[in-house]
Amino acid sequence: MSNIYIANEENIAKAAELIKNGGVVAMPTETVYGLGANVYNSKAVANIFSIKGRPIFNPLISHIADIDFLSAYAQTDGRVLALAKRFWPGPLTFVLNRTESNPALDLVCAGLRTITVRMPNHPAALELIKKADVPIAAPSANLSTTISPTTAEHVRESLGDRVEMILDGGPCIVGLESTIVDLTGKDTVILRAGYISRETLENFLGEKVLVSNGDPDKPMAPGQMLKHYSPSRSLRINAAAPAIGEFFIGFGDTPNANIDLSPSGDLIEAASNLFAYLHLADKQTNFSKIAIAPIPSKGIGLAINDRITRAANK
Ligand code: TXA
Ligand code: MG
């Protein structure tokens, strides 16, 4: 029997019960599917790390459904609340200083004094969090370092029966992980590029936003590991044309492409297709390698290039 369940009211209620009782549930969000558990349940959170094969020095995002909850959980200020009001629910994640009284587990924060929070923009995820009545810790619902999942089927292919329940809320609309901003200091620093671009944040805040590529060996450059999002086959980026044996993923109507991320050259469409096409390319029987055409590095194109550069790292 499949562990994929349509995200209807009945199944969301069932998933919420599971979360309350220390289970692990894969849930849809607008970015990628998440592997969720109760942030306050140490066994459940430990299970996330074990199911994914994730190093425990890599902290998790707490998903919440109510902005008011933020103040109990983390130290906020005008900038934090303004960003939350403008961009939540949505693909923007905050790294904040923990409040002393925050009971979230050290495991969720990987022992850091910071806590990472976002409010996902997907009705099923919001409903699940509300019904479970706890923040849900969730990394992407795939094995560590592999291609991120943008459908319930991708989750099943990666994690199989290791997860009790996969809530199917359809394909993820954004298709790339959230933008992560560090708001623990005076500066606003992007730790992971995503759908919400630096320009968008600068326009809203009316000040410069910094970008940190981090140190891939340290948790504070979290998850910005050099090898990440990787298909099992070799991947070549910035390819002008396919070499022999390569399944060629184009952009902007690339000649000789086997599939095109966006024939019209729309970067948002390309982002939403990226992981799904990498999954598809990894499964081709007539090809043994993958190549991707150059993607312009502007707007969300920066995030796309961030992901495929890591995906191509050996
Ligand atoms: O779109 C998303 O953000 C998805 C969906 C499921 O919400 N989640 C996601 O989680 O991408 P994950 O665990 O695959 O990536 C979260 C990243 C990791 O690279 C982690 O290292 C970083 O956020 N992170 C978490 N807490 C942090 C902290 N306190 N300081 C710095 N980086 C942190
Ligand atoms: Mg991930």
GROMACS .gro file of C-alpha atoms and ligand atoms in nm:
model
  348
    1MET     CA    1   0.000   0.000   0.000
    2SER     CA    2   0.125   0.345  -0.083
    3ASN     CA    3   0.197   0.593   0.193
    4ILE     CA    4   0.084   0.884  -0.026
    5TYR     CA    5  -0.240   1.048   0.092
    6ILE     CA    6  -0.429   1.326  -0.083
    7ALA     CA    7  -0.412   1.637   0.136
    8ASN     CA    8  -0.785   1.654   0.217
    9GLU     CA    9  -0.934   1.748   0.550
   10GLU     CA   10  -0.952   1.394   0.679
   11ASN     CA   11  -0.593   1.310   0.591
   12ILE     CA   12  -0.459   1.640   0.723
   13ALA     CA   13  -0.632   1.561   1.054
   14LYS     CA   14  -0.472   1.218   1.051
   15ALA     CA   15  -0.131   1.368   0.978
   16ALA     CA   16  -0.176   1.618   1.261
   17GLU     CA   17  -0.248   1.332   1.502
   18LEU     CA   18   0.067   1.158   1.384
   19ILE     CA   19   0.274   1.472   1.441
   20LYS     CA   20   0.125   1.516   1.788
   21ASN     CA   21   0.212   1.157   1.872
   22GLY     CA   22   0.575   1.188   1.764
   23GLY     CA   23   0.545   1.070   1.405
   24VAL     CA   24   0.714   1.207   1.095
   25VAL     CA   25   0.503   1.328   0.804
   26ALA     CA   26   0.602   1.459   0.461
   27MET     CA   27   0.405   1.773   0.382
   28PRO     CA   28   0.364   1.991   0.074
   29THR     CA   29   0.480   2.354   0.081
   30GLU     CA   30   0.501   2.609  -0.199
   31THR     CA   31   0.881   2.559  -0.224
   32VAL     CA   32   0.960   2.189  -0.184
   33TYR     CA   33   0.810   1.904   0.018
   34GLY     CA   34   0.916   1.902   0.382
   35LEU     CA   35   0.975   1.614   0.623
   36GLY     CA   36   0.794   1.732   0.932
   37ALA     CA   37   0.789   1.656   1.303
   38ASN     CA   38   0.690   1.825   1.629
   39VAL     CA   39   0.975   2.063   1.726
   40TYR     CA   40   0.928   1.974   2.092
   41ASN     CA   41   0.956   1.596   2.049
   42SER     CA   42   1.317   1.485   2.058
   43LYS     CA   43   1.258   1.134   1.928
   44ALA     CA   44   1.055   1.261   1.636
   45VAL     CA   45   1.313   1.525   1.545
   46ALA     CA   46   1.596   1.274   1.578
   47ASN     CA   47   1.400   1.056   1.342
   48ILE     CA   48   1.405   1.327   1.075
   49PHE     CA   49   1.785   1.326   1.082
   50SER     CA   50   1.795   0.950   1.067
   51ILE     CA   51   1.542   0.917   0.783
   52LYS     CA   52   1.725   1.177   0.571
   53GLY     CA   53   2.076   1.070   0.665
   54ARG     CA   54   2.134   1.432   0.762
   55PRO     CA   55   2.433   1.538   0.972
   56ILE     CA   56   2.309   1.655   1.312
   57PHE     CA   57   2.515   1.974   1.301
   58ASN     CA   58   2.273   2.100   1.034
   59PRO     CA   59   1.981   2.285   1.198
   60LEU     CA   60   1.617   2.267   1.090
   61ILE     CA   61   1.356   2.527   0.997
   62SER     CA   62   1.054   2.557   1.232
   63HIS     CA   63   0.735   2.605   1.029
   64ILE     CA   64   0.465   2.814   1.194
   65ALA     CA   65   0.114   2.922   1.095
   66ASP     CA   66   0.067   3.232   1.307
   67ILE     CA   67   0.289   3.543   1.310
   68ASP     CA   68   0.201   3.617   1.673
   69PHE     CA   69   0.373   3.297   1.772
   70LEU     CA   70   0.704   3.438   1.653
   71SER     CA   71   0.757   3.665   1.953
   72ALA     CA   72   0.744   3.374   2.197
   73TYR     CA   73   0.987   3.177   1.991
   74ALA     CA   74   1.248   3.428   1.888
   75GLN     CA   75   1.373   3.780   1.948
   76THR     CA   76   1.193   4.008   1.707
   77ASP     CA   77   1.217   4.374   1.616
   78GLY     CA   78   1.049   4.611   1.373
   79ARG     CA   79   1.243   4.479   1.076
   80VAL     CA   80   1.158   4.116   1.153
   81LEU     CA   81   0.788   4.186   1.200
   82ALA     CA   82   0.768   4.404   0.890
   83LEU     CA   83   0.931   4.132   0.679
   84ALA     CA   84   0.695   3.872   0.827
   85LYS     CA   85   0.388   4.085   0.754
   86ARG     CA   86   0.499   4.152   0.399
   87PHE     CA   87   0.632   3.811   0.293
   88TRP     CA   88   0.450   3.551   0.506
   89PRO     CA   89   0.307   3.312   0.432
   90GLY     CA   90   0.576   3.274   0.168
   91PRO     CA   91   0.920   3.149   0.065
   92LEU     CA   92   1.127   3.359   0.307
   93THR     CA   93   1.298   3.205   0.611
   94PHE     CA   94   1.440   3.402   0.904
   95VAL     CA   95   1.737   3.313   1.120
   96LEU     CA   96   1.670   3.485   1.454
   97ASN     CA   97   1.813   3.490   1.803
   98ARG     CA   98   1.631   3.245   2.030
   99THR     CA   99   1.439   3.372   2.329
  100GLU     CA  100   1.558   3.227   2.660
  101SER     CA  101   1.216   3.075   2.717
  102ASN     CA  102   1.195   2.907   2.379
  103PRO     CA  103   1.147   2.538   2.454
  104ALA     CA  104   1.247   2.417   2.107
  105LEU     CA  105   1.501   2.140   2.120
  106ASP     CA  106   1.873   2.197   2.084
  107LEU     CA  107   1.857   1.934   1.816
  108VAL     CA  108   1.631   2.155   1.604
  109CYS     CA  109   1.882   2.441   1.633
  110ALA     CA  110   2.187   2.213   1.618
  111GLY     CA  111   2.296   2.368   1.947
  112LEU     CA  112   2.310   2.722   1.800
  113ARG     CA  113   2.168   3.023   1.987
  114THR     CA  114   1.962   3.098   1.680
  115ILE     CA  115   1.632   2.962   1.559
  116THR     CA  116   1.514   2.943   1.201
  117VAL     CA  117   1.150   3.008   1.119
  118ARG     CA  118   0.917   3.035   0.823
  119MET     CA  119   0.547   3.037   0.745
  120PRO     CA  120   0.487   2.827   0.433
  121ASN     CA  121   0.235   2.940   0.174
  122HIS     CA  122   0.045   2.619   0.119
  123PRO     CA  123  -0.305   2.562   0.257
  124ALA     CA  124  -0.236   2.200   0.352
  125ALA     CA  125   0.084   2.289   0.541
  126LEU     CA  126  -0.086   2.575   0.726
  127GLU     CA  127  -0.380   2.355   0.816
  128LEU     CA  128  -0.151   2.078   0.935
  129ILE     CA  129   0.049   2.312   1.159
  130LYS     CA  130  -0.270   2.461   1.306
  131LYS     CA  131  -0.424   2.120   1.372
  132ALA     CA  132  -0.104   1.977   1.521
  133ASP     CA  133  -0.086   2.294   1.731
  134VAL     CA  134   0.295   2.293   1.744
  135PRO     CA  135   0.561   2.435   1.514
  136ILE     CA  136   0.673   2.172   1.266
  137ALA     CA  137   1.045   2.121   1.211
  138ALA     CA  138   1.101   2.027   0.851
  139PRO     CA  139   1.395   1.996   0.615
  140SER     CA  140   1.332   1.905   0.252
  141ALA     CA  141   1.183   1.555   0.228
  142ASN     CA  142   1.466   1.380   0.047
  143LEU     CA  143   1.784   1.192   0.136
  144SER     CA  144   2.060   1.433   0.234
  145THR     CA  145   2.257   1.576  -0.065
  146THR     CA  146   2.010   1.445  -0.328
  147ILE     CA  147   1.768   1.635  -0.556
  148SER     CA  148   1.494   1.814  -0.362
  149PRO     CA  149   1.135   1.684  -0.395
  150THR     CA  150   0.868   1.895  -0.564
  151THR     CA  151   0.600   1.623  -0.583
  152ALA     CA  152   0.472   1.357  -0.342
  153GLU     CA  153   0.604   1.096  -0.583
  154HIS     CA  154   0.958   1.241  -0.555
  155VAL     CA  155   0.935   1.202  -0.178
  156ARG     CA  156   0.825   0.842  -0.214
  157GLU     CA  157   1.108   0.768  -0.459
  158SER     CA  158   1.366   0.912  -0.220
  159LEU     CA  159   1.238   0.802   0.121
  160GLY     CA  160   1.007   0.510   0.041
  161ASP     CA  161   0.846   0.359   0.350
  162ARG     CA  162   1.079   0.535   0.591
  163VAL     CA  163   0.813   0.803   0.626
  164GLU     CA  164   0.475   0.697   0.761
  165MET     CA  165   0.266   0.940   0.565
  166ILE     CA  166   0.321   1.162   0.262
  167LEU     CA  167   0.055   1.430   0.224
  168ASP     CA  168   0.003   1.497  -0.146
  169GLY     CA  169  -0.075   1.865  -0.208
  170GLY     CA  170   0.021   1.865  -0.575
  171PRO     CA  171   0.341   1.991  -0.738
  172CYS     CA  172   0.519   2.275  -0.554
  173ILE     CA  173   0.449   2.605  -0.724
  174VAL     CA  174   0.781   2.778  -0.647
  175GLY     CA  175   0.989   2.463  -0.678
  176LEU     CA  176   1.307   2.597  -0.511
  177GLU     CA  177   1.380   2.621  -0.140
  178SER     CA  178   1.299   2.943   0.044
  179THR     CA  179   1.535   3.239   0.061
  180ILE     CA  180   1.707   3.235   0.402
  181VAL     CA  181   1.793   3.567   0.566
  182ASP     CA  182   2.001   3.608   0.878
  183LEU     CA  183   1.837   3.878   1.092
  184THR     CA  184   2.039   3.817   1.410
  185GLY     CA  185   2.252   4.128   1.363
  186LYS     CA  186   2.205   4.479   1.231
  187ASP     CA  187   2.268   4.374   0.874
  188THR     CA  188   2.026   4.167   0.672
  189VAL     CA  189   2.225   3.882   0.521
  190ILE     CA  190   2.105   3.631   0.263
  191LEU     CA  191   2.237   3.285   0.352
  192ARG     CA  192   2.055   3.098   0.076
  193ALA     CA  193   1.925   3.250  -0.247
  194GLY     CA  194   1.564   3.176  -0.337
  195TYR     CA  195   1.246   3.308  -0.494
  196ILE     CA  196   1.252   3.629  -0.289
  197SER     CA  197   1.548   3.809  -0.442
  198ARG     CA  198   1.799   4.047  -0.291
  199GLU     CA  199   1.650   4.331  -0.502
  200THR     CA  200   1.302   4.260  -0.365
  201LEU     CA  201   1.431   4.267  -0.007
  202GLU     CA  202   1.638   4.582  -0.064
  203ASN     CA  203   1.341   4.762  -0.217
  204PHE     CA  204   1.121   4.668   0.073
  205LEU     CA  205   1.371   4.746   0.350
  206GLY     CA  206   1.515   5.053   0.181
  207GLU     CA  207   1.868   4.943   0.267
  208LYS     CA  208   2.147   4.722   0.139
  209VAL     CA  209   2.114   4.350   0.187
  210LEU     CA  210   2.433   4.144   0.210
  211VAL     CA  211   2.490   3.800   0.064
  212SER     CA  212   2.697   3.538   0.242
  213ASN     CA  213   2.821   3.234   0.061
  214GLY     CA  214   2.925   3.105   0.397
  215ASP     CA  215   3.181   2.854   0.491
  216PRO     CA  216   3.061   2.512   0.375
  217ASP     CA  217   3.239   2.337   0.661
  218LYS     CA  218   3.063   2.529   0.935
  219PRO     CA  219   2.700   2.501   1.043
  220MET     CA  220   2.658   2.876   1.044
  221ALA     CA  221   2.699   2.855   0.668
  222PRO     CA  222   2.425   2.608   0.709
  223GLY     CA  223   2.335   2.363   0.446
  224GLN     CA  224   2.539   2.563   0.209
  225MET     CA  225   2.743   2.254   0.157
  226LEU     CA  226   2.926   2.234  -0.169
  227LYS     CA  227   2.764   1.907  -0.267
  228HIS     CA  228   2.388   1.927  -0.242
  229TYR     CA  229   2.075   1.878  -0.452
  230SER     CA  230   2.272   1.620  -0.654
  231PRO     CA  231   2.141   1.371  -0.907
  232SER     CA  232   2.308   1.029  -0.899
  233ARG     CA  233   2.448   1.090  -1.249
  234SER     CA  234   2.715   1.337  -1.343
  235LEU     CA  235   2.585   1.683  -1.418
  236ARG     CA  236   2.753   1.943  -1.639
  237ILE     CA  237   2.634   2.304  -1.617
  238ASN     CA  238   2.667   2.597  -1.861
  239ALA     CA  239   2.665   2.348  -2.149
  240ALA     CA  240   2.631   2.500  -2.496
  241ALA     CA  241   2.537   2.166  -2.650
  242PRO     CA  242   2.501   1.807  -2.530
  243ALA     CA  243   2.797   1.566  -2.543
  244ILE     CA  244   2.741   1.200  -2.627
  245GLY     CA  245   2.527   1.026  -2.364
  246GLU     CA  246   2.405   1.348  -2.204
  247PHE     CA  247   2.039   1.424  -2.145
  248PHE     CA  248   2.030   1.794  -2.223
  249ILE     CA  249   1.813   2.033  -2.021
  250GLY     CA  250   1.767   2.363  -2.203
  251PHE     CA  251   1.653   2.710  -2.112
  252GLY     CA  252   1.490   2.965  -2.344
  253ASP     CA  253   1.428   2.726  -2.633
  254THR     CA  254   1.780   2.580  -2.649
  255PRO     CA  255   1.847   2.389  -2.972
  256ASN     CA  256   1.889   2.010  -2.929
  257ALA     CA  257   1.754   2.015  -2.574
  258ASN     CA  258   1.568   1.701  -2.464
  259ILE     CA  259   1.354   1.913  -2.239
  260ASP     CA  260   1.344   2.288  -2.174
  261LEU     CA  261   1.311   2.453  -1.832
  262SER     CA  262   1.126   2.740  -1.995
  263PRO     CA  263   1.100   2.769  -2.373
  264SER     CA  264   0.998   3.133  -2.336
  265GLY     CA  265   1.298   3.208  -2.110
  266ASP     CA  266   1.090   3.271  -1.797
  267LEU     CA  267   1.315   3.222  -1.492
  268ILE     CA  268   1.025   3.169  -1.253
  269GLU     CA  269   0.888   2.890  -1.470
  270ALA     CA  270   1.240   2.746  -1.494
  271ALA     CA  271   1.278   2.744  -1.114
  272SER     CA  272   0.952   2.560  -1.069
  273ASN     CA  273   1.059   2.292  -1.319
  274LEU     CA  274   1.423   2.254  -1.214
  275PHE     CA  275   1.410   1.974  -0.956
  276ALA     CA  276   1.137   1.784  -1.142
  277TYR     CA  277   1.349   1.785  -1.459
  278LEU     CA  278   1.660   1.676  -1.270
  279HIS     CA  279   1.460   1.384  -1.130
  280LEU     CA  280   1.341   1.301  -1.480
  281ALA     CA  281   1.692   1.328  -1.626
  282ASP     CA  282   1.826   1.097  -1.356
  283LYS     CA  283   1.582   0.827  -1.464
  284GLN     CA  284   1.646   0.825  -1.840
  285THR     CA  285   1.742   0.484  -1.972
  286ASN     CA  286   1.884   0.611  -2.302
  287PHE     CA  287   2.124   0.856  -2.139
  288SER     CA  288   2.390   0.818  -1.871
  289LYS     CA  289   2.472   1.182  -1.791
  290ILE     CA  290   2.304   1.518  -1.761
  291ALA     CA  291   2.390   1.862  -1.901
  292ILE     CA  292   2.217   2.196  -1.844
  293ALA     CA  293   2.230   2.504  -2.068
  294PRO     CA  294   2.345   2.837  -1.919
  295ILE     CA  295   2.086   3.012  -1.699
  296PRO     CA  296   2.100   3.394  -1.667
  297SER     CA  297   2.210   3.497  -1.315
  298LYS     CA  298   1.947   3.757  -1.242
  299GLY     CA  299   1.647   3.747  -1.008
  300ILE     CA  300   1.562   3.388  -0.922
  301GLY     CA  301   1.823   3.282  -1.180
  302LEU     CA  302   2.079   3.336  -0.902
  303ALA     CA  303   1.902   3.076  -0.690
  304ILE     CA  304   1.881   2.837  -0.985
  305ASN     CA  305   2.255   2.872  -1.048
  306ASP     CA  306   2.326   2.827  -0.676
  307ARG     CA  307   2.139   2.493  -0.679
  308ILE     CA  308   2.282   2.355  -1.002
  309THR     CA  309   2.639   2.454  -0.912
  310ARG     CA  310   2.608   2.251  -0.591
  311ALA     CA  311   2.426   1.974  -0.773
  312ALA     CA  312   2.715   1.949  -1.021
  313ASN     CA  313   2.979   1.935  -0.747
  314LYS     CA  314   3.140   1.590  -0.723
  315TXA     O1  315   1.179   2.603   0.139
  315TXA     C1  316   1.233   2.556   0.239
  315TXA     O2  317   1.304   2.625   0.314
  315TXA     C2  318   1.213   2.407   0.267
  315TXA     C3  319   1.066   2.384   0.302
  315TXA     C4  320   1.038   2.241   0.342
  315TXA     O3  321   1.027   2.474   0.401
  315TXA     N1  322   1.297   2.362   0.373
  315TXA     C5  323   1.430   2.344   0.357
  315TXA     O4  324   1.494   2.293   0.469
  315TXA     O5  325   1.489   2.370   0.255
  315TXA     P1  326   1.642   2.236   0.465
  315TXA     O6  327   1.666   2.182   0.599
  315TXA     O7  328   1.658   2.143   0.350
  315TXA     O8  329   1.727   2.366   0.446
  315TXA     C6  330   1.732   2.462   0.551
  315TXA     C7  331   1.864   2.529   0.553
  315TXA     C8  332   1.975   2.433   0.583
  315TXA     O9  333   2.075   2.457   0.489
  315TXA     C9  334   2.021   2.474   0.722
  315TXA    O10  335   2.159   2.454   0.735
  315TXA    C10  336   1.984   2.620   0.726
  315TXA    O11  337   1.865   2.626   0.656
  315TXA     N2  338   1.962   2.665   0.865
  315TXA    C11  339   1.869   2.622   0.949
  315TXA     N3  340   1.882   2.681   1.069
  315TXA    C12  341   1.986   2.767   1.061
  315TXA    C13  342   2.051   2.858   1.153
  315TXA     N4  343   2.008   2.872   1.278
  315TXA     N5  344   2.154   2.929   1.110
  315TXA    C14  345   2.195   2.915   0.984
  315TXA     N6  346   2.139   2.831   0.893
  315TXA    C15  347   2.037   2.758   0.931
  316MG      MG  348   1.738   2.045   0.173
   0.00000   0.00000   0.00000
